[in-house]
Amino acid sequence: MNRRLLPTTVVGSYPKPNWLRRLIREYEKGEISDKVMRRAYDDAVKAVVKEQELAGVDILWDGEMRRDEMTSYFARRIEGFTIYGEVRVWGNNYYPKPAIVDELRYKDELAVSDYKFLRKITDREIKVPITGPYTLVDWSFNEYYRTREEAVYALAEVINQELRRLVDEGANYIQIDDPAVPTHPEEIEVAKNSIEIVTRGVNAYIGMHMCYGDYSKIYPEILEFDVDQIDLEFANRGFKDVEIFKEYEFTKDLGFGCVDVHTRRIESVEEIKDNIRKAFSIVEPKRVYVDPDCGLKLLPSEVAFEKLRNMCQAARELREDLEG
Ligand SMILES: [Zn+2]
């Protein structure tokens, strides 16, 4: 795909405005109508898109204002899932864990209407993030299929249908979020096959985002995945992982996580420029996409904005240097 040098993008989520959080709580208590809630989400998306535009992001998404998190949101929209009560994970965080209890089938849509709404309110390029089948299965109970593998492939077929619809509507850049893949190197073959199913007949630029896990256990195997870009986090681990990817020729575009989403410290433009330069030791600059390590949703929104703005400024300055 023909893009400017060092395009800047986001991984997906952005902090929800406080007023939206309050409305969601009221909605859950039944105090406001579906219609009012829908309008509130639309307004939140408009605000977040404006912030990303002001920060200078080239390829954006809607900040996932409508998504509570990345597993159950999709599970609720796919036939064959049910959602159990809250399951405790990562210390004191709770989330509703989905279970596969029947044959998985495509129901309605997963992100098509979100994409269409966004298309109406921005001229910038859009990237649509969808949680990958491997991660959705890994983070759910499987009470229907004989094996995990079977469940993953069935879900991959469902997601393939969604991707085809997105492309029919005009989407040309889709990101498969698969953070569970690096945590199960022993099943890398299953993950790879699932991506082949997901992307079959999908005429779009495909990125794959993977945070967590030990990258050395899945590299160079991930180069075999049928995607155009691999998007990884580097800032959170102090860019030590750069070494892993120098060992073999990196044959994909690289989404280079160069800003840490786990700290409120705002990296300076100079610091981020130095960070981005580290990517050039893996691939040539024209294959590098610049983004934060992961979604920004856990940060205060003013911090998220400053980080994005500095990141985009850093990319702009480096672009000018490179283009001379
Ligand atoms: Zn991530």
PDB file of N, CA and C in Angstrom, residues 180-269:
ATOM      1  N   ALA A 180      -2.912 -13.039  22.766  1.00  0.00           N
ATOM      2  CA  ALA A 180      -2.717 -14.361  23.384  1.00  0.00           C
ATOM      3  C   ALA A 180      -1.717 -15.220  22.604  1.00  0.00           C
ATOM      4  N   VAL A 181      -1.451 -14.850  21.363  1.00  0.00           N
ATOM      5  CA  VAL A 181      -0.575 -15.698  20.536  1.00  0.00           C
ATOM      6  C   VAL A 181       0.837 -15.851  21.117  1.00  0.00           C
ATOM      7  N   PRO A 182       1.491 -14.739  21.504  1.00  0.00           N
ATOM      8  CA  PRO A 182       2.845 -14.913  22.046  1.00  0.00           C
ATOM      9  C   PRO A 182       2.876 -15.645  23.391  1.00  0.00           C
ATOM     10  N   THR A 183       1.736 -15.766  24.062  1.00  0.00           N
ATOM     11  CA  THR A 183       1.726 -16.454  25.358  1.00  0.00           C
ATOM     12  C   THR A 183       1.578 -17.968  25.197  1.00  0.00           C
ATOM     13  N   HIS A 184       1.333 -18.422  23.973  1.00  0.00           N
ATOM     14  CA  HIS A 184       1.229 -19.870  23.723  1.00  0.00           C
ATOM     15  C   HIS A 184       2.052 -20.274  22.509  1.00  0.00           C
ATOM     16  N   PRO A 185       3.378 -20.177  22.637  1.00  0.00           N
ATOM     17  CA  PRO A 185       4.214 -20.526  21.471  1.00  0.00           C
ATOM     18  C   PRO A 185       3.987 -21.965  20.999  1.00  0.00           C
ATOM     19  N   GLU A 186       3.535 -22.823  21.907  1.00  0.00           N
ATOM     20  CA  GLU A 186       3.325 -24.227  21.515  1.00  0.00           C
ATOM     21  C   GLU A 186       2.161 -24.376  20.533  1.00  0.00           C
ATOM     22  N   GLU A 187       1.323 -23.368  20.429  1.00  0.00           N
ATOM     23  CA  GLU A 187       0.184 -23.452  19.505  1.00  0.00           C
ATOM     24  C   GLU A 187       0.314 -22.469  18.333  1.00  0.00           C
ATOM     25  N   ILE A 188       1.528 -22.096  18.033  1.00  0.00           N
ATOM     26  CA  ILE A 188       1.742 -21.093  16.979  1.00  0.00           C
ATOM     27  C   ILE A 188       1.177 -21.552  15.632  1.00  0.00           C
ATOM     28  N   GLU A 189       1.202 -22.851  15.403  1.00  0.00           N
ATOM     29  CA  GLU A 189       0.687 -23.402  14.147  1.00  0.00           C
ATOM     30  C   GLU A 189      -0.832 -23.176  14.049  1.00  0.00           C
ATOM     31  N   VAL A 190      -1.525 -23.370  15.160  1.00  0.00           N
ATOM     32  CA  VAL A 190      -2.977 -23.152  15.199  1.00  0.00           C
ATOM     33  C   VAL A 190      -3.274 -21.677  14.922  1.00  0.00           C
ATOM     34  N   ALA A 191      -2.519 -20.809  15.561  1.00  0.00           N
ATOM     35  CA  ALA A 191      -2.712 -19.361  15.357  1.00  0.00           C
ATOM     36  C   ALA A 191      -2.466 -19.001  13.901  1.00  0.00           C
ATOM     37  N   LYS A 192      -1.420 -19.563  13.342  1.00  0.00           N
ATOM     38  CA  LYS A 192      -1.089 -19.260  11.942  1.00  0.00           C
ATOM     39  C   LYS A 192      -2.214 -19.710  11.015  1.00  0.00           C
ATOM     40  N   ASN A 193      -2.699 -20.931  11.223  1.00  0.00           N
ATOM     41  CA  ASN A 193      -3.800 -21.433  10.387  1.00  0.00           C
ATOM     42  C   ASN A 193      -5.045 -20.561  10.543  1.00  0.00           C
ATOM     43  N   SER A 194      -5.278 -20.094  11.760  1.00  0.00           N
ATOM     44  CA  SER A 194      -6.478 -19.277  11.997  1.00  0.00           C
ATOM     45  C   SER A 194      -6.401 -17.968  11.200  1.00  0.00           C
ATOM     46  N   ILE A 195      -5.214 -17.410  11.106  1.00  0.00           N
ATOM     47  CA  ILE A 195      -5.058 -16.151  10.362  1.00  0.00           C
ATOM     48  C   ILE A 195      -5.251 -16.392   8.863  1.00  0.00           C
ATOM     49  N   GLU A 196      -4.846 -17.557   8.425  1.00  0.00           N
ATOM     50  CA  GLU A 196      -5.061 -17.883   7.011  1.00  0.00           C
ATOM     51  C   GLU A 196      -6.555 -17.917   6.693  1.00  0.00           C
ATOM     52  N   ILE A 197      -7.336 -18.474   7.603  1.00  0.00           N
ATOM     53  CA  ILE A 197      -8.793 -18.519   7.404  1.00  0.00           C
ATOM     54  C   ILE A 197      -9.377 -17.105   7.491  1.00  0.00           C
ATOM     55  N   VAL A 198      -8.952 -16.364   8.496  1.00  0.00           N
ATOM     56  CA  VAL A 198      -9.476 -15.008   8.723  1.00  0.00           C
ATOM     57  C   VAL A 198      -9.267 -14.107   7.501  1.00  0.00           C
ATOM     58  N   THR A 199      -8.126 -14.241   6.862  1.00  0.00           N
ATOM     59  CA  THR A 199      -7.771 -13.301   5.786  1.00  0.00           C
ATOM     60  C   THR A 199      -8.121 -13.820   4.388  1.00  0.00           C
ATOM     61  N   ARG A 200      -8.681 -15.021   4.312  1.00  0.00           N
ATOM     62  CA  ARG A 200      -8.975 -15.617   3.006  1.00  0.00           C
ATOM     63  C   ARG A 200      -9.935 -14.731   2.196  1.00  0.00           C
ATOM     64  N   GLY A 201      -9.502 -14.323   1.008  1.00  0.00           N
ATOM     65  CA  GLY A 201     -10.370 -13.525   0.141  1.00  0.00           C
ATOM     66  C   GLY A 201     -10.610 -12.101   0.621  1.00  0.00           C
ATOM     67  N   VAL A 202      -9.830 -11.657   1.598  1.00  0.00           N
ATOM     68  CA  VAL A 202     -10.017 -10.300   2.143  1.00  0.00           C
ATOM     69  C   VAL A 202      -9.020  -9.359   1.471  1.00  0.00           C
ATOM     70  N   ASN A 203      -9.526  -8.473   0.667  1.00  0.00           N
ATOM     71  CA  ASN A 203      -8.656  -7.598  -0.102  1.00  0.00           C
ATOM     72  C   ASN A 203      -8.406  -6.298   0.672  1.00  0.00           C
ATOM     73  N   ALA A 204      -7.539  -6.379   1.656  1.00  0.00           N
ATOM     74  CA  ALA A 204      -7.218  -5.209   2.488  1.00  0.00           C
ATOM     75  C   ALA A 204      -5.821  -5.392   3.056  1.00  0.00           C
ATOM     76  N   TYR A 205      -5.275  -4.296   3.533  1.00  0.00           N
ATOM     77  CA  TYR A 205      -3.991  -4.349   4.238  1.00  0.00           C
ATOM     78  C   TYR A 205      -4.265  -4.899   5.641  1.00  0.00           C
ATOM     79  N   ILE A 206      -3.549  -5.955   6.017  1.00  0.00           N
ATOM     80  CA  ILE A 206      -3.823  -6.604   7.304  1.00  0.00           C
ATOM     81  C   ILE A 206      -2.625  -6.473   8.245  1.00  0.00           C
ATOM     82  N   GLY A 207      -2.900  -5.929   9.420  1.00  0.00           N
ATOM     83  CA  GLY A 207      -1.887  -5.877  10.468  1.00  0.00           C
ATOM     84  C   GLY A 207      -2.256  -6.853  11.564  1.00  0.00           C
ATOM     85  N   MET A 208      -1.270  -7.275  12.329  1.00  0.00           N
ATOM     86  CA  MET A 208      -1.547  -8.160  13.460  1.00  0.00           C
ATOM     87  C   MET A 208      -0.847  -7.594  14.687  1.00  0.00           C
ATOM     88  N   HIS A 209      -1.638  -7.286  15.714  1.00  0.00           N
ATOM     89  CA  HIS A 209      -1.071  -6.682  16.927  1.00  0.00           C
ATOM     90  C   HIS A 209      -0.909  -7.738  18.012  1.00  0.00           C
ATOM     91  N   MET A 210       0.307  -7.838  18.526  1.00  0.00           N
ATOM     92  CA  MET A 210       0.564  -8.792  19.602  1.00  0.00           C
ATOM     93  C   MET A 210       1.356  -8.130  20.711  1.00  0.00           C
ATOM     94  N   CYS A 211       0.731  -7.972  21.891  1.00  0.00           N
ATOM     95  CA  CYS A 211       1.488  -7.503  23.033  1.00  0.00           C
ATOM     96  C   CYS A 211       1.569  -8.685  24.009  1.00  0.00           C
ATOM     97  N   TYR A 212       2.228  -8.522  25.100  1.00  0.00           N
ATOM     98  CA  TYR A 212       2.484  -9.598  26.081  1.00  0.00           C
ATOM     99  C   TYR A 212       3.405 -10.686  25.504  1.00  0.00           C
ATOM    100  N   GLY A 213       3.813 -11.567  26.395  1.00  0.00           N
ATOM    101  CA  GLY A 213       4.530 -12.770  25.981  1.00  0.00           C
ATOM    102  C   GLY A 213       5.982 -12.552  25.604  1.00  0.00           C
ATOM    103  N   ASP A 214       6.652 -13.660  25.360  1.00  0.00           N
ATOM    104  CA  ASP A 214       8.070 -13.651  25.015  1.00  0.00           C
ATOM    105  C   ASP A 214       8.203 -13.784  23.500  1.00  0.00           C
ATOM    106  N   TYR A 215       8.558 -12.663  22.859  1.00  0.00           N
ATOM    107  CA  TYR A 215       8.625 -12.665  21.389  1.00  0.00           C
ATOM    108  C   TYR A 215       9.673 -13.642  20.849  1.00  0.00           C
ATOM    109  N   SER A 216      10.701 -13.905  21.652  1.00  0.00           N
ATOM    110  CA  SER A 216      11.768 -14.778  21.139  1.00  0.00           C
ATOM    111  C   SER A 216      11.242 -16.184  20.880  1.00  0.00           C
ATOM    112  N   LYS A 217      10.109 -16.527  21.534  1.00  0.00           N
ATOM    113  CA  LYS A 217       9.540 -17.872  21.364  1.00  0.00           C
ATOM    114  C   LYS A 217       8.673 -17.990  20.111  1.00  0.00           C
ATOM    115  N   ILE A 218       8.313 -16.859  19.517  1.00  0.00           N
ATOM    116  CA  ILE A 218       7.450 -16.926  18.322  1.00  0.00           C
ATOM    117  C   ILE A 218       8.132 -16.332  17.092  1.00  0.00           C
ATOM    118  N   TYR A 219       9.393 -15.986  17.253  1.00  0.00           N
ATOM    119  CA  TYR A 219      10.136 -15.417  16.127  1.00  0.00           C
ATOM    120  C   TYR A 219      11.262 -16.355  15.740  1.00  0.00           C
ATOM    121  N   PRO A 220      11.448 -16.654  14.448  1.00  0.00           N
ATOM    122  CA  PRO A 220      10.867 -16.009  13.269  1.00  0.00           C
ATOM    123  C   PRO A 220       9.534 -16.607  12.778  1.00  0.00           C
ATOM    124  N   GLU A 221       8.956 -17.555  13.521  1.00  0.00           N
ATOM    125  CA  GLU A 221       7.744 -18.249  13.032  1.00  0.00           C
ATOM    126  C   GLU A 221       6.649 -17.278  12.600  1.00  0.00           C
ATOM    127  N   ILE A 222       6.494 -16.138  13.302  1.00  0.00           N
ATOM    128  CA  ILE A 222       5.385 -15.237  12.951  1.00  0.00           C
ATOM    129  C   ILE A 222       5.531 -14.612  11.559  1.00  0.00           C
ATOM    130  N   LEU A 223       6.729 -14.708  11.006  1.00  0.00           N
ATOM    131  CA  LEU A 223       6.881 -14.184   9.638  1.00  0.00           C
ATOM    132  C   LEU A 223       6.083 -15.002   8.628  1.00  0.00           C
ATOM    133  N   GLU A 224       5.706 -16.212   9.035  1.00  0.00           N
ATOM    134  CA  GLU A 224       4.931 -17.088   8.145  1.00  0.00           C
ATOM    135  C   GLU A 224       3.446 -16.716   8.130  1.00  0.00           C
ATOM    136  N   PHE A 225       3.032 -15.872   9.029  1.00  0.00           N
ATOM    137  CA  PHE A 225       1.614 -15.513   9.101  1.00  0.00           C
ATOM    138  C   PHE A 225       1.216 -14.708   7.871  1.00  0.00           C
ATOM    139  N   ASP A 226      -0.022 -14.938   7.434  1.00  0.00           N
ATOM    140  CA  ASP A 226      -0.496 -14.310   6.210  1.00  0.00           C
ATOM    141  C   ASP A 226      -1.015 -12.891   6.494  1.00  0.00           C
ATOM    142  N   VAL A 227      -0.108 -12.015   6.900  1.00  0.00           N
ATOM    143  CA  VAL A 227      -0.464 -10.615   7.182  1.00  0.00           C
ATOM    144  C   VAL A 227       0.578  -9.696   6.551  1.00  0.00           C
ATOM    145  N   ASP A 228       0.223  -8.432   6.387  1.00  0.00           N
ATOM    146  CA  ASP A 228       1.164  -7.478   5.794  1.00  0.00           C
ATOM    147  C   ASP A 228       2.072  -6.851   6.837  1.00  0.00           C
ATOM    148  N   GLN A 229       1.523  -6.717   8.035  1.00  0.00           N
ATOM    149  CA  GLN A 229       2.261  -5.996   9.068  1.00  0.00           C
ATOM    150  C   GLN A 229       2.177  -6.734  10.396  1.00  0.00           C
ATOM    151  N   ILE A 230       3.259  -6.705  11.145  1.00  0.00           N
ATOM    152  CA  ILE A 230       3.233  -7.219  12.513  1.00  0.00           C
ATOM    153  C   ILE A 230       3.500  -6.036  13.434  1.00  0.00           C
ATOM    154  N   ASP A 231       2.587  -5.861  14.404  1.00  0.00           N
ATOM    155  CA  ASP A 231       2.648  -4.701  15.297  1.00  0.00           C
ATOM    156  C   ASP A 231       2.989  -5.174  16.708  1.00  0.00           C
ATOM    157  N   LEU A 232       4.077  -4.648  17.252  1.00  0.00           N
ATOM    158  CA  LEU A 232       4.583  -5.169  18.520  1.00  0.00           C
ATOM    159  C   LEU A 232       4.875  -4.052  19.510  1.00  0.00           C
ATOM    160  N   GLU A 233       4.915  -4.418  20.806  1.00  0.00           N
ATOM    161  CA  GLU A 233       5.267  -3.402  21.806  1.00  0.00           C
ATOM    162  C   GLU A 233       6.764  -3.474  22.091  1.00  0.00           C
ATOM    163  N   PHE A 234       7.388  -2.331  22.119  1.00  0.00           N
ATOM    164  CA  PHE A 234       8.818  -2.276  22.425  1.00  0.00           C
ATOM    165  C   PHE A 234       9.137  -1.363  23.600  1.00  0.00           C
ATOM    166  N   ALA A 235       8.351  -0.295  23.769  1.00  0.00           N
ATOM    167  CA  ALA A 235       8.700   0.713  24.779  1.00  0.00           C
ATOM    168  C   ALA A 235       8.644   0.143  26.192  1.00  0.00           C
ATOM    169  N   ASN A 236       7.593  -0.626  26.479  1.00  0.00           N
ATOM    170  CA  ASN A 236       7.397  -1.136  27.829  1.00  0.00           C
ATOM    171  C   ASN A 236       8.560  -2.010  28.295  1.00  0.00           C
ATOM    172  N   ARG A 237       9.255  -2.638  27.346  1.00  0.00           N
ATOM    173  CA  ARG A 237      10.376  -3.495  27.735  1.00  0.00           C
ATOM    174  C   ARG A 237      11.714  -2.827  27.411  1.00  0.00           C
ATOM    175  N   GLY A 238      11.673  -1.504  27.362  1.00  0.00           N
ATOM    176  CA  GLY A 238      12.921  -0.762  27.190  1.00  0.00           C
ATOM    177  C   GLY A 238      13.641  -1.067  25.879  1.00  0.00           C
ATOM    178  N   PHE A 239      12.918  -1.487  24.866  1.00  0.00           N
ATOM    179  CA  PHE A 239      13.450  -1.742  23.519  1.00  0.00           C
ATOM    180  C   PHE A 239      14.472  -2.879  23.475  1.00  0.00           C
ATOM    181  N   LYS A 240      14.517  -3.665  24.558  1.00  0.00           N
ATOM    182  CA  LYS A 240      15.445  -4.806  24.568  1.00  0.00           C
ATOM    183  C   LYS A 240      15.077  -5.822  23.490  1.00  0.00           C
ATOM    184  N   ASP A 241      13.763  -5.931  23.208  1.00  0.00           N
ATOM    185  CA  ASP A 241      13.303  -6.941  22.250  1.00  0.00           C
ATOM    186  C   ASP A 241      13.736  -6.665  20.813  1.00  0.00           C
ATOM    187  N   VAL A 242      14.219  -5.450  20.568  1.00  0.00           N
ATOM    188  CA  VAL A 242      14.677  -5.134  19.206  1.00  0.00           C
ATOM    189  C   VAL A 242      15.699  -6.181  18.746  1.00  0.00           C
ATOM    190  N   GLU A 243      16.557  -6.593  19.680  1.00  0.00           N
ATOM    191  CA  GLU A 243      17.608  -7.570  19.354  1.00  0.00           C
ATOM    192  C   GLU A 243      17.048  -8.867  18.767  1.00  0.00           C
ATOM    193  N   ILE A 244      15.903  -9.302  19.312  1.00  0.00           N
ATOM    194  CA  ILE A 244      15.295 -10.563  18.867  1.00  0.00           C
ATOM    195  C   ILE A 244      15.035 -10.541  17.360  1.00  0.00           C
ATOM    196  N   PHE A 245      14.597  -9.384  16.876  1.00  0.00           N
ATOM    197  CA  PHE A 245      14.133  -9.315  15.489  1.00  0.00           C
ATOM    198  C   PHE A 245      15.247  -9.038  14.488  1.00  0.00           C
ATOM    199  N   LYS A 246      16.454  -8.802  15.023  1.00  0.00           N
ATOM    200  CA  LYS A 246      17.581  -8.573  14.123  1.00  0.00           C
ATOM    201  C   LYS A 246      18.169  -9.888  13.624  1.00  0.00           C
ATOM    202  N   GLU A 247      17.782 -10.968  14.289  1.00  0.00           N
ATOM    203  CA  GLU A 247      18.419 -12.250  13.992  1.00  0.00           C
ATOM    204  C   GLU A 247      18.071 -12.816  12.623  1.00  0.00           C
ATOM    205  N   TYR A 248      16.832 -12.552  12.191  1.00  0.00           N
ATOM    206  CA  TYR A 248      16.413 -13.009  10.867  1.00  0.00           C
ATOM    207  C   TYR A 248      15.887 -11.793  10.120  1.00  0.00           C
ATOM    208  N   GLU A 249      15.908 -11.866   8.816  1.00  0.00           N
ATOM    209  CA  GLU A 249      15.410 -10.752   8.024  1.00  0.00           C
ATOM    210  C   GLU A 249      13.914 -10.581   8.268  1.00  0.00           C
ATOM    211  N   PHE A 250      13.514  -9.409   8.713  1.00  0.00           N
ATOM    212  CA  PHE A 250      12.111  -9.133   9.014  1.00  0.00           C
ATOM    213  C   PHE A 250      11.396  -8.823   7.698  1.00  0.00           C
ATOM    214  N   THR A 251      10.531  -9.729   7.263  1.00  0.00           N
ATOM    215  CA  THR A 251       9.990  -9.642   5.896  1.00  0.00           C
ATOM    216  C   THR A 251       8.602  -9.013   5.827  1.00  0.00           C
ATOM    217  N   LYS A 252       8.139  -8.434   6.943  1.00  0.00           N
ATOM    218  CA  LYS A 252       6.828  -7.766   6.958  1.00  0.00           C
ATOM    219  C   LYS A 252       7.036  -6.284   7.230  1.00  0.00           C
ATOM    220  N   ASP A 253       5.960  -5.508   7.084  1.00  0.00           N
ATOM    221  CA  ASP A 253       5.989  -4.162   7.630  1.00  0.00           C
ATOM    222  C   ASP A 253       5.982  -4.296   9.154  1.00  0.00           C
ATOM    223  N   LEU A 254       6.554  -3.310   9.821  1.00  0.00           N
ATOM    224  CA  LEU A 254       6.657  -3.376  11.282  1.00  0.00           C
ATOM    225  C   LEU A 254       5.863  -2.247  11.932  1.00  0.00           C
ATOM    226  N   GLY A 255       4.868  -2.622  12.747  1.00  0.00           N
ATOM    227  CA  GLY A 255       4.200  -1.647  13.599  1.00  0.00           C
ATOM    228  C   GLY A 255       5.054  -1.532  14.850  1.00  0.00           C
ATOM    229  N   PHE A 256       5.636  -0.368  15.065  1.00  0.00           N
ATOM    230  CA  PHE A 256       6.664  -0.230  16.103  1.00  0.00           C
ATOM    231  C   PHE A 256       6.121   0.532  17.308  1.00  0.00           C
ATOM    232  N   GLY A 257       5.767  -0.192  18.358  1.00  0.00           N
ATOM    233  CA  GLY A 257       5.291   0.425  19.592  1.00  0.00           C
ATOM    234  C   GLY A 257       6.428   1.203  20.233  1.00  0.00           C
ATOM    235  N   CYS A 258       6.339   2.544  20.198  1.00  0.00           N
ATOM    236  CA  CYS A 258       7.485   3.358  20.618  1.00  0.00           C
ATOM    237  C   CYS A 258       7.141   4.261  21.804  1.00  0.00           C
ATOM    238  N   VAL A 259       5.915   4.125  22.320  1.00  0.00           N
ATOM    239  CA  VAL A 259       5.483   4.919  23.465  1.00  0.00           C
ATOM    240  C   VAL A 259       4.871   3.962  24.479  1.00  0.00           C
ATOM    241  N   ASP A 260       5.254   4.115  25.747  1.00  0.00           N
ATOM    242  CA  ASP A 260       4.809   3.190  26.790  1.00  0.00           C
ATOM    243  C   ASP A 260       3.404   3.565  27.267  1.00  0.00           C
ATOM    244  N   VAL A 261       2.491   2.612  27.238  1.00  0.00           N
ATOM    245  CA  VAL A 261       1.120   2.907  27.680  1.00  0.00           C
ATOM    246  C   VAL A 261       0.928   2.578  29.161  1.00  0.00           C
ATOM    247  N   HIS A 262       1.970   2.042  29.793  1.00  0.00           N
ATOM    248  CA  HIS A 262       1.849   1.653  31.196  1.00  0.00           C
ATOM    249  C   HIS A 262       2.400   2.693  32.159  1.00  0.00           C
ATOM    250  N   THR A 263       2.847   3.818  31.620  1.00  0.00           N
ATOM    251  CA  THR A 263       3.342   4.868  32.512  1.00  0.00           C
ATOM    252  C   THR A 263       2.742   6.206  32.097  1.00  0.00           C
ATOM    253  N   ARG A 264       2.518   7.055  33.099  1.00  0.00           N
ATOM    254  CA  ARG A 264       1.955   8.379  32.803  1.00  0.00           C
ATOM    255  C   ARG A 264       3.029   9.369  32.384  1.00  0.00           C
ATOM    256  N   ARG A 265       4.269   8.951  32.494  1.00  0.00           N
ATOM    257  CA  ARG A 265       5.349   9.848  32.072  1.00  0.00           C
ATOM    258  C   ARG A 265       5.222  10.120  30.570  1.00  0.00           C
ATOM    259  N   ILE A 266       5.276  11.386  30.223  1.00  0.00           N
ATOM    260  CA  ILE A 266       5.114  11.731  28.808  1.00  0.00           C
ATOM    261  C   ILE A 266       6.493  11.815  28.161  1.00  0.00           C
ATOM    262  N   GLU A 267       6.753  10.905  27.254  1.00  0.00           N
ATOM    263  CA  GLU A 267       8.042  10.875  26.572  1.00  0.00           C
ATOM    264  C   GLU A 267       8.203  12.132  25.710  1.00  0.00           C
ATOM    265  N   SER A 268       9.407  12.692  25.710  1.00  0.00           N
ATOM    266  CA  SER A 268       9.645  13.902  24.908  1.00  0.00           C
ATOM    267  C   SER A 268       9.751  13.530  23.432  1.00  0.00           C
ATOM    268  N   VAL A 269       9.636  14.548  22.577  1.00  0.00           N
ATOM    269  CA  VAL A 269       9.752  14.332  21.129  1.00  0.00           C
ATOM    270  C   VAL A 269      11.125  13.734  20.799  1.00  0.00           C
TER     271      VAL A 269
END
